[in-house]
Short mmCIF file of C-alpha atoms (C1' of nucleotides) in Angstrom, two decimals:
data_model
loop_
_atom_site.label_atom_id
_atom_site.label_comp_id
_atom_site.label_asym_id
_atom_site.label_seq_id
_atom_site.Cartn_x
_atom_site.Cartn_y
_atom_site.Cartn_z
CA UNK A 1 -22.51 -15.21 39.40
CA UNK A 2 -26.09 -13.92 39.74
CA UNK A 3 -28.51 -16.82 40.40
CA UNK A 4 -29.97 -16.38 36.72
CA UNK A 5 -26.64 -17.31 35.04
CA UNK A 6 -26.81 -20.30 37.16
CA UNK A 7 -30.50 -21.01 36.64
CA UNK A 8 -30.05 -20.69 32.86
CA UNK A 9 -26.74 -22.87 32.60
CA UNK A 10 -28.07 -25.57 34.86
CA UNK A 11 -31.31 -25.59 33.05
CA UNK A 12 -29.80 -25.66 29.61
CA UNK A 13 -27.36 -28.57 30.79
CA UNK A 14 -30.77 -30.45 31.98
CA UNK A 15 -32.24 -29.92 28.64
CA UNK A 16 -29.45 -30.95 26.30
CA UNK A 17 -27.47 -33.17 28.41
CA UNK A 18 -24.93 -34.72 27.95
CA UNK A 19 -23.61 -31.53 26.41
CA UNK A 20 -20.38 -29.72 26.31
CA UNK A 21 -19.62 -26.05 26.79
CA UNK A 22 -19.50 -25.04 23.35
CA UNK A 23 -22.68 -26.24 22.50
CA UNK A 24 -24.56 -24.48 25.52
CA UNK A 25 -22.44 -21.39 24.47
CA UNK A 26 -23.84 -21.54 20.42
CA UNK A 27 -27.34 -22.47 21.39
CA UNK A 28 -27.72 -20.05 24.59
CA UNK A 29 -26.77 -17.45 22.18
CA UNK A 30 -29.23 -18.39 19.45
CA UNK A 31 -31.64 -17.38 22.68
CA UNK A 32 -30.01 -14.02 22.68
CA UNK A 33 -29.24 -14.47 26.53
CA UNK A 34 -26.51 -12.25 26.07
CA UNK A 35 -29.20 -9.40 25.32
CA UNK A 36 -31.94 -10.69 28.04
CA UNK A 37 -30.04 -11.98 30.74
CA UNK A 38 -26.31 -10.33 30.22
CA UNK A 39 -24.83 -13.64 30.05
CA UNK A 40 -21.68 -13.60 27.91
CA UNK A 41 -19.76 -16.83 26.72
CA UNK A 42 -17.09 -16.52 29.55
CA UNK A 43 -20.02 -16.71 32.27
CA UNK A 44 -21.16 -19.69 30.75
CA UNK A 45 -17.96 -21.55 31.13
CA UNK A 46 -17.67 -19.96 34.80
CA UNK A 47 -21.08 -21.18 35.42
CA UNK A 48 -20.27 -24.90 34.40
CA UNK A 49 -17.06 -24.98 36.60
CA UNK A 50 -18.99 -23.54 39.52
CA UNK A 51 -21.95 -25.62 39.27
CA UNK A 52 -19.50 -28.82 39.07
CA UNK A 53 -17.92 -27.43 42.34
CA UNK A 54 -21.39 -27.52 43.90
CA UNK A 55 -21.86 -30.92 42.60
CA UNK A 56 -24.87 -29.94 40.63
CA UNK A 57 -23.36 -31.09 37.39
CA UNK A 58 -20.48 -33.56 36.76
CA UNK A 59 -18.16 -34.24 33.75
CA UNK A 60 -18.93 -37.39 31.89
CA UNK A 61 -15.54 -37.77 30.04
CA UNK A 62 -14.29 -35.72 27.11
CA UNK A 63 -14.96 -36.15 23.28
CA UNK A 64 -13.70 -34.60 19.88
CA UNK A 65 -15.30 -34.17 16.42
CA UNK A 66 -12.55 -34.82 13.88
CA UNK A 67 -9.55 -32.93 14.89
CA UNK A 68 -11.29 -30.30 16.61
CA UNK A 69 -10.24 -29.48 20.27
CA UNK A 70 -11.44 -31.79 22.92
CA UNK A 71 -14.60 -30.78 24.71
CA UNK A 72 -15.69 -31.64 27.89
CA UNK A 73 -19.34 -33.51 28.40
CA UNK A 74 -21.38 -32.41 31.20
CA UNK A 75 -24.32 -33.67 32.93
CA UNK A 76 -26.85 -33.02 35.70
CA UNK A 77 -26.69 -34.94 39.04
CA UNK A 78 -29.70 -35.76 41.12
CA UNK A 79 -28.72 -32.84 43.37
CA UNK A 80 -28.54 -30.63 40.62
CA UNK A 81 -32.15 -31.82 39.36
CA UNK A 82 -33.59 -30.75 42.70
CA UNK A 83 -31.60 -27.46 42.96
CA UNK A 84 -32.94 -26.48 39.61
CA UNK A 85 -36.59 -27.12 40.53
CA UNK A 86 -35.93 -25.27 43.55
CA UNK A 87 -34.47 -22.15 41.44
CA UNK A 88 -37.12 -22.31 39.05
CA UNK A 89 -40.00 -22.56 41.59
CA UNK A 90 -38.28 -19.68 43.61
CA UNK A 91 -38.46 -17.66 40.20
CA UNK A 92 -42.15 -18.41 39.52
CA UNK A 93 -43.05 -17.42 42.93
CA UNK A 94 -41.63 -14.18 43.23
CA UNK A 95 -42.40 -10.95 41.26
CA UNK A 96 -39.38 -8.74 40.53
CA UNK A 97 -40.44 -5.14 39.87
CA UNK A 98 -37.15 -4.03 38.21
CA UNK A 99 -35.40 -6.99 37.07
CA UNK A 100 -36.53 -8.37 33.39
CA UNK A 101 -34.27 -11.50 33.61
CA UNK A 102 -36.21 -13.84 36.20
CA UNK A 103 -39.24 -13.74 33.73
CA UNK A 104 -37.39 -14.38 30.73
CA UNK A 105 -35.82 -17.44 32.24
CA UNK A 106 -39.12 -18.68 33.39
CA UNK A 107 -40.64 -18.74 29.91
CA UNK A 108 -37.60 -20.92 28.81
CA UNK A 109 -37.98 -23.50 31.53
CA UNK A 110 -41.44 -23.45 33.09
CA UNK A 111 -42.19 -26.82 31.01
CA UNK A 112 -39.88 -28.62 33.77
CA UNK A 113 -43.06 -27.80 35.86
CA UNK A 114 -46.51 -29.24 36.03
CA UNK A 115 -49.16 -27.41 34.38
CA UNK A 116 -50.95 -27.02 37.62
CA UNK A 117 -48.24 -25.36 39.41
CA UNK A 118 -47.61 -22.89 36.59
CA UNK A 119 -51.46 -22.01 36.41
CA UNK A 120 -51.41 -21.51 40.34
CA UNK A 121 -48.31 -19.37 40.23
CA UNK A 122 -49.17 -17.21 37.37
CA UNK A 123 -52.61 -16.60 39.60
CA UNK A 124 -50.74 -15.43 42.58
CA UNK A 125 -48.57 -13.40 40.33
CA UNK A 126 -51.34 -11.39 38.98
CA UNK A 127 -52.48 -10.74 42.85
CA UNK A 128 -48.80 -9.66 43.60
CA UNK A 129 -48.80 -7.28 40.70
CA UNK A 130 -51.98 -5.99 41.71
CA UNK A 131 -50.82 -5.27 44.98
CA UNK A 132 -47.67 -3.47 43.78
CA UNK A 133 -49.32 -1.17 41.26
CA UNK A 134 -51.80 0.09 44.09
CA UNK A 135 -48.94 0.62 46.19
CA UNK A 136 -47.22 2.62 43.55
CA UNK A 137 -50.10 4.53 43.02
CA UNK A 138 -50.29 6.08 46.35
CA UNK A 139 -46.66 6.72 46.03
CA UNK A 140 -47.26 8.81 43.06
CA UNK A 141 -50.06 10.56 45.07
CA UNK A 142 -47.51 10.98 47.95
CA UNK A 143 -44.83 12.73 45.50
CA UNK A 144 -47.48 15.25 44.36
CA UNK A 145 -48.15 16.33 47.98
CA UNK A 146 -44.67 16.13 49.34
CA UNK A 147 -42.55 19.38 49.16
CA UNK A 148 -39.27 17.78 49.69
CA UNK A 149 -39.03 14.74 46.91
CA UNK A 150 -38.21 15.98 43.75
CA UNK A 151 -40.91 16.16 41.36
CA UNK A 152 -39.39 14.09 38.54
CA UNK A 153 -39.43 11.10 41.23
CA UNK A 154 -43.03 10.82 39.93
CA UNK A 155 -42.03 9.50 36.93
CA UNK A 156 -39.93 6.58 38.49
CA UNK A 157 -43.20 5.48 39.93
CA UNK A 158 -44.96 6.29 36.67
CA UNK A 159 -42.45 4.15 34.72
CA UNK A 160 -42.67 1.04 37.05
CA UNK A 161 -46.28 0.97 37.18
CA UNK A 162 -46.65 0.79 33.40
CA UNK A 163 -43.87 -2.05 33.52
CA UNK A 164 -45.95 -3.85 36.05
CA UNK A 165 -49.32 -3.65 34.08
CA UNK A 166 -47.37 -4.91 31.16
CA UNK A 167 -46.16 -7.99 33.23
CA UNK A 168 -49.61 -8.24 34.53
CA UNK A 169 -51.17 -8.24 31.11
CA UNK A 170 -48.36 -10.94 29.93
CA UNK A 171 -49.39 -12.90 33.14
CA UNK A 172 -52.97 -12.99 32.15
CA UNK A 173 -52.32 -13.96 28.57
CA UNK A 174 -50.21 -16.88 29.36
CA UNK A 175 -52.62 -18.12 32.00
CA UNK A 176 -55.53 -18.07 29.54
CA UNK A 177 -53.16 -19.94 26.87
CA UNK A 178 -52.09 -22.56 29.36
CA UNK A 179 -55.73 -23.17 30.68
CA UNK A 180 -56.72 -23.60 27.29
CA UNK A 181 -54.47 -26.43 26.52
CA UNK A 182 -51.55 -24.88 24.91
CA UNK A 183 -47.76 -25.86 25.53
CA UNK A 184 -46.61 -29.40 27.01
CA UNK A 185 -45.88 -29.57 30.60
CA UNK A 186 -43.82 -31.86 32.87
CA UNK A 187 -46.44 -34.73 33.37
CA UNK A 188 -48.47 -34.02 30.26
CA UNK A 189 -49.05 -36.66 27.93
CA UNK A 190 -45.95 -36.07 25.30
CA UNK A 191 -43.69 -34.74 27.61
CA UNK A 192 -40.42 -36.07 27.58
CA UNK A 193 -40.04 -35.05 31.70
CA UNK A 194 -41.75 -36.06 34.83
CA UNK A 195 -42.89 -33.26 37.13
CA UNK A 196 -40.45 -33.10 40.30
CA UNK A 197 -42.23 -32.34 43.36
CA UNK A 198 -40.85 -30.39 46.33
CA UNK A 199 -39.66 -32.13 49.07
CA UNK B 1 -18.54 -2.17 36.59
CA UNK B 2 -21.75 -1.84 34.34
CA UNK B 3 -21.82 1.53 33.05
CA UNK B 4 -24.93 2.41 34.75
CA UNK B 5 -22.90 2.08 38.19
CA UNK B 6 -20.53 4.62 37.05
CA UNK B 7 -23.44 6.68 35.66
CA UNK B 8 -25.17 6.74 38.72
CA UNK B 9 -22.23 7.30 40.95
CA UNK B 10 -20.88 10.10 39.04
CA UNK B 11 -24.13 11.72 38.42
CA UNK B 12 -24.60 11.74 42.15
CA UNK B 13 -21.34 12.94 42.87
CA UNK B 14 -21.82 15.87 40.58
CA UNK B 15 -25.25 16.52 42.22
CA UNK B 16 -24.29 16.81 45.52
CA UNK B 17 -20.82 17.48 45.56
CA UNK B 18 -18.68 18.33 47.49
CA UNK B 19 -19.74 14.95 49.01
CA UNK B 20 -18.34 11.55 50.95
CA UNK B 21 -18.92 8.23 49.96
CA UNK B 22 -21.33 7.50 53.08
CA UNK B 23 -23.62 10.22 52.17
CA UNK B 24 -23.85 8.72 48.66
CA UNK B 25 -24.50 5.44 49.93
CA UNK B 26 -27.35 6.67 52.27
CA UNK B 27 -28.92 9.01 49.46
CA UNK B 28 -28.80 6.18 46.92
CA UNK B 29 -30.29 3.75 49.36
CA UNK B 30 -33.23 6.03 49.81
CA UNK B 31 -33.63 5.99 45.80
CA UNK B 32 -33.83 2.18 45.84
CA UNK B 33 -30.76 1.88 43.75
CA UNK B 34 -30.17 -1.52 45.13
CA UNK B 35 -33.66 -2.47 43.77
CA UNK B 36 -33.83 -1.07 40.19
CA UNK B 37 -29.89 -0.93 39.32
CA UNK B 38 -28.70 -3.98 41.70
CA UNK B 39 -26.02 -1.24 43.16
CA UNK B 40 -24.83 -2.27 46.81
CA UNK B 41 -22.82 -0.39 48.81
CA UNK B 42 -19.68 -1.93 48.12
CA UNK B 43 -20.18 -1.19 44.45
CA UNK B 44 -20.53 2.74 45.25
CA UNK B 45 -17.26 2.86 47.05
CA UNK B 46 -15.62 0.71 44.43
CA UNK B 47 -17.18 3.24 41.53
CA UNK B 48 -15.60 6.00 43.41
CA UNK B 49 -12.46 4.35 43.45
CA UNK B 50 -12.51 3.84 39.81
CA UNK B 51 -13.93 6.97 38.63
CA UNK B 52 -10.99 8.70 40.73
CA UNK B 53 -8.40 6.84 39.20
CA UNK B 54 -9.77 7.60 35.68
CA UNK B 55 -9.77 11.02 36.68
CA UNK B 56 -13.35 11.63 36.51
CA UNK B 57 -13.74 12.63 40.38
CA UNK B 58 -10.73 13.92 42.86
CA UNK B 59 -10.63 13.92 46.55
CA UNK B 60 -10.88 17.50 47.86
CA UNK B 61 -9.56 16.25 51.82
CA UNK B 62 -11.32 14.22 54.61
CA UNK B 63 -13.31 15.66 57.50
CA UNK B 64 -15.30 14.22 60.59
CA UNK B 65 -18.36 14.91 62.27
CA UNK B 66 -17.45 14.80 66.07
CA UNK B 67 -15.59 11.52 66.78
CA UNK B 68 -16.80 9.73 63.91
CA UNK B 69 -14.80 7.97 61.37
CA UNK B 70 -12.98 10.35 58.84
CA UNK B 71 -14.73 10.57 55.65
CA UNK B 72 -13.18 11.36 52.16
CA UNK B 73 -14.74 14.11 50.27
CA UNK B 74 -15.02 13.79 46.54
CA UNK B 75 -16.13 16.43 43.63
CA UNK B 76 -16.08 16.00 39.86
CA UNK B 77 -13.27 17.24 37.56
CA UNK B 78 -13.90 19.14 34.35
CA UNK B 79 -13.44 15.77 32.45
CA UNK B 80 -15.61 13.89 34.81
CA UNK B 81 -18.63 16.70 33.81
CA UNK B 82 -18.03 15.83 30.07
CA UNK B 83 -18.00 12.08 30.77
CA UNK B 84 -21.27 12.14 32.80
CA UNK B 85 -22.73 14.07 29.89
CA UNK B 86 -21.65 11.67 27.38
CA UNK B 87 -22.97 8.97 29.39
CA UNK B 88 -25.95 10.32 29.86
CA UNK B 89 -26.54 11.29 26.33
CA UNK B 90 -25.89 8.03 25.22
CA UNK B 91 -28.19 6.46 27.65
CA UNK B 92 -31.15 8.79 26.61
CA UNK B 93 -30.53 8.35 22.78
CA UNK B 94 -30.55 4.30 23.29
CA UNK B 95 -33.38 2.16 23.79
CA UNK B 96 -32.70 -1.15 25.33
CA UNK B 97 -35.55 -3.71 25.01
CA UNK B 98 -34.72 -5.62 28.16
CA UNK B 99 -32.43 -3.83 30.58
CA UNK B 100 -34.84 -1.62 32.65
CA UNK B 101 -31.71 0.47 34.25
CA UNK B 102 -30.92 2.82 31.64
CA UNK B 103 -34.45 4.29 31.61
CA UNK B 104 -34.50 4.45 35.54
CA UNK B 105 -30.95 6.21 35.54
CA UNK B 106 -32.58 8.69 32.75
CA UNK B 107 -35.24 9.86 35.12
CA UNK B 108 -32.74 10.62 37.71
CA UNK B 109 -30.23 12.62 35.83
CA UNK B 110 -32.11 14.03 32.97
CA UNK B 111 -32.48 17.59 34.53
CA UNK B 112 -28.85 17.80 33.74
CA UNK B 113 -29.92 18.26 29.76
CA UNK B 114 -31.78 20.86 28.34
CA UNK B 115 -35.40 20.44 28.00
CA UNK B 116 -35.13 20.70 24.15
CA UNK B 117 -32.68 17.98 23.88
CA UNK B 118 -34.79 15.60 26.30
CA UNK B 119 -38.16 16.57 23.95
CA UNK B 120 -36.26 15.33 21.11
CA UNK B 121 -34.71 12.10 22.41
CA UNK B 122 -38.29 11.22 23.79
CA UNK B 123 -39.59 11.63 20.09
CA UNK B 124 -36.79 9.24 18.95
CA UNK B 125 -37.38 6.84 21.42
CA UNK B 126 -41.03 6.59 20.32
CA UNK B 127 -40.29 5.77 17.00
CA UNK B 128 -37.46 3.59 17.74
CA UNK B 129 -39.84 1.66 20.05
CA UNK B 130 -42.45 1.69 17.30
CA UNK B 131 -39.95 0.05 15.00
CA UNK B 132 -38.80 -2.70 17.98
CA UNK B 133 -42.76 -3.60 18.50
CA UNK B 134 -43.27 -4.08 14.66
CA UNK B 135 -40.18 -6.47 14.34
CA UNK B 136 -41.49 -8.59 17.39
CA UNK B 137 -44.81 -8.92 15.74
CA UNK B 138 -43.16 -10.53 12.88
CA UNK B 139 -41.00 -12.66 15.23
CA UNK B 140 -44.26 -13.79 16.68
CA UNK B 141 -46.02 -14.86 13.38
CA UNK B 142 -42.64 -16.74 12.29
CA UNK B 143 -42.76 -18.54 15.49
CA UNK B 144 -46.06 -19.74 14.61
CA UNK B 145 -45.18 -20.89 11.27
CA UNK B 146 -41.89 -22.52 12.16
CA UNK B 147 -41.77 -26.50 12.96
CA UNK B 148 -38.34 -26.41 14.91
CA UNK B 149 -38.54 -23.53 17.13
CA UNK B 150 -40.20 -24.53 20.50
CA UNK B 151 -43.75 -22.81 20.76
CA UNK B 152 -43.22 -21.33 24.15
CA UNK B 153 -40.89 -18.74 22.68
CA UNK B 154 -43.81 -17.06 21.65
CA UNK B 155 -44.11 -16.04 24.98
CA UNK B 156 -40.95 -14.39 25.25
CA UNK B 157 -41.62 -12.03 22.16
CA UNK B 158 -45.23 -11.65 23.86
CA UNK B 159 -43.64 -10.67 26.99
CA UNK B 160 -41.02 -8.20 25.30
CA UNK B 161 -43.52 -6.63 23.01
CA UNK B 162 -45.64 -5.77 26.11
CA UNK B 163 -42.69 -4.36 27.80
CA UNK B 164 -41.83 -2.22 24.99
CA UNK B 165 -45.30 -0.89 25.11
CA UNK B 166 -45.24 0.15 28.54
CA UNK B 167 -41.87 1.92 27.78
CA UNK B 168 -43.43 3.80 24.83
CA UNK B 169 -46.44 4.64 26.90
CA UNK B 170 -44.19 6.03 29.45
CA UNK B 171 -42.34 7.98 26.89
CA UNK B 172 -45.40 9.66 25.48
CA UNK B 173 -46.67 10.49 28.96
CA UNK B 174 -43.28 12.09 29.82
CA UNK B 175 -43.03 14.18 26.43
CA UNK B 176 -46.61 15.52 27.01
CA UNK B 177 -45.69 16.64 30.44
CA UNK B 178 -42.46 18.05 29.67
CA UNK B 179 -43.72 19.91 26.45
CA UNK B 180 -46.44 21.14 29.02
CA UNK B 181 -43.81 22.94 30.81
CA UNK B 182 -43.37 20.59 33.81
CA UNK B 183 -40.02 19.83 35.68
CA UNK B 184 -36.78 22.17 35.61
CA UNK B 185 -34.06 21.41 33.13
CA UNK B 186 -30.79 22.95 32.54
CA UNK B 187 -30.64 26.11 31.18
CA UNK B 188 -34.45 26.76 32.42
CA UNK B 189 -34.98 29.76 34.67
CA UNK B 190 -34.61 28.64 38.18
CA UNK B 191 -32.25 25.85 37.40
CA UNK B 192 -29.10 25.54 38.87
CA UNK B 193 -27.15 24.02 36.24
CA UNK B 194 -26.42 25.22 32.85
CA UNK B 195 -26.57 22.91 29.66
CA UNK B 196 -23.21 21.47 28.65
CA UNK B 197 -23.02 21.13 24.95
CA UNK B 198 -21.63 18.09 23.61
CA UNK B 199 -17.98 18.88 21.78
"C1'" DT C 1 -25.44 4.05 85.19
"C1'" DT C 2 -25.08 0.43 82.42
"C1'" DT C 3 -26.10 -1.84 78.20
"C1'" DC C 4 -27.01 -2.72 73.77
"C1'" DA C 5 -28.95 -2.09 69.36
"C1'" DA C 6 -28.35 1.09 65.67
"C1'" DA C 7 -25.33 4.04 63.11
"C1'" DT C 8 -20.83 5.54 60.79
"C1'" DA C 9 -17.62 4.79 57.30
"C1'" DT C 10 -15.60 2.15 55.22
"C1'" DT C 11 -12.63 -2.48 53.84
"C1'" DC C 12 -11.68 -6.66 51.78
"C1'" DA C 13 -11.90 -11.41 50.47
"C1'" DA C 14 -14.45 -14.33 47.78
"C1'" DA C 15 -17.15 -14.86 43.62
"C1'" DA C 16 -18.83 -13.40 39.22
"C1'" DT C 17 -18.29 -11.09 34.68
"C1'" DT C 18 -16.16 -9.16 30.68
"C1'" DG C 19 -13.89 -9.42 26.47
"C1'" DA C 20 -9.83 -10.16 24.36
"C1'" DC C 21 -6.71 -13.72 23.34
"C1'" DT C 22 -5.01 -18.45 21.78
"C1'" DA C 23 -3.94 -22.13 18.87
"C1'" DA C 24 -5.68 -25.02 15.77
"C1'" DT C 25 -8.85 -26.78 11.94
"C1'" DC C 26 -12.02 -26.36 8.40
"C1'" DG C 27 -13.88 -24.67 3.87
"C1'" DA C 28 -14.73 -21.66 0.11
"C1'" DG C 29 -13.01 -19.12 -3.73
"C1'" DG C 30 -9.49 -17.92 -6.82
"C1'" DC D 1 -3.57 -26.90 -4.03
"C1'" DC D 2 -3.50 -22.84 -1.81
"C1'" DT D 3 -4.51 -18.90 0.86
"C1'" DC D 4 -7.60 -16.65 4.35
"C1'" DG D 5 -11.51 -15.59 6.83
"C1'" DA D 6 -14.58 -18.19 9.72
"C1'" DT D 7 -15.51 -21.70 13.43
"C1'" DT D 8 -13.78 -24.33 17.24
"C1'" DA D 9 -13.45 -25.04 22.47
"C1'" DG D 10 -12.19 -22.78 25.29
"C1'" DT D 11 -8.66 -19.86 28.79
"C1'" DC D 12 -7.28 -15.94 31.30
"C1'" DA D 13 -6.12 -11.21 33.37
"C1'" DA D 14 -8.55 -7.46 34.56
"C1'" DT D 15 -12.55 -5.52 36.39
"C1'" DT D 16 -16.64 -5.36 39.04
"C1'" DT D 17 -20.07 -7.26 42.59
"C1'" DT D 18 -21.30 -9.18 46.84
"C1'" DG D 19 -21.98 -9.37 51.35
"C1'" DA D 20 -19.87 -9.86 55.44
"C1'" DA D 21 -16.63 -8.15 58.69
"C1'" DT D 22 -14.38 -4.04 61.06
"C1'" DA D 23 -14.02 -0.84 64.92
"C1'" DT D 24 -15.69 2.41 66.62
"C1'" DT D 25 -19.52 6.03 68.48
"C1'" DT D 26 -24.03 7.44 69.49
"C1'" DG D 27 -28.42 7.48 71.69
"C1'" DA D 28 -32.12 5.36 74.26
"C1'" DA D 29 -34.15 2.84 77.67
"C1'" DA D 30 -34.04 -0.14 81.85
#
DNA sequence: TTTCAAATATTCAAAATTGACTAATCGAGG
DNA sequence: CCTCGATTAGTCAATTTTGAATATTTGAAA
């Protein structure tokens, strides 16, 4: 299971607990996670099994609505909450050039972190992206001078530069909206969650 | 195996045949396919096995350089060439909003298609992307008006709009470079490949 | 000359994903 | 009140991915 499936499912359990698999399946499908994170229903049930085996979530009995099939209820364990925050922070502080999933997962769960941490991380991300764009620029120039590299490799760098610039612009916009007071983060007045500090 | 692994490995066999697995492994690693397509060495050998089982490639004996381990040589079959072109066309004429792999694979293998088809497809892609950006804009407005949708969902649409705009700009730039005569495509004078027409 | 890290060419078990399948219940229309 | 498609709540076999392990061989340095 890619980290993203675990992050998304653990985050969703945290958000909706106590919760059963079928609810998560329906909820996550409305998020279109099958499109942006490639998570199919089968993977959700598998993630639940695996997260349970790792002790990050636990069963809290079963129930049935009417004469419907029984459903298993899950909730996070204290270790699960710690692990979720760890995965979330790791995602927040890492810029992936090609994989779009992490950033999508971030937007879904960043409200579990404090406003100040998210603001700091966004600043960091903008610097990182700058560096990657710059190094990409040199790569494009190199391809132009090289006699062995196929010419079309230039297009790969061109495309990833443009993608990074998009990511950059998004980070900038989000930074502005957040510092302007938009959205509710952990620890904010009105938030239902307290920030969990790293150990 | 996601289509992309099959596409990349089959395309690479086509490009370098007759070729052994370890060569492909090294070559594809210099393309950084582990970064942009999540293809690890193990997946390459698995793809070879699976493509062989499907009759798209075949073994052409084994050889050994010096006292090195034996290596199995592969080459494409006629059906393999047809299948490669089918996968390539499907990728060319489909715009994925979230998955960045298909476009990266395209840039690596588009020279197997004719210049005129790639030009036509790029035009099509620009129109498709326009439509997706427009529909995204309405989604953003909707989120603003909705009382139930979490506010941060706006960020997801914001991000994908920016990503689509990057893809758009790239398609436009490539279109211009190609119509200006850059790169060598199938059927062009100087090309080593003939265009394979769809059935 | 020895030694030791890197390269060669894979294989394989464990983990994850896919998507079709199951088996029952609900509910809307005729 | 009957029927038939949709919904419910998953399971499971087949496929694919991952990442470590294997068993050499080569080359370079000490």
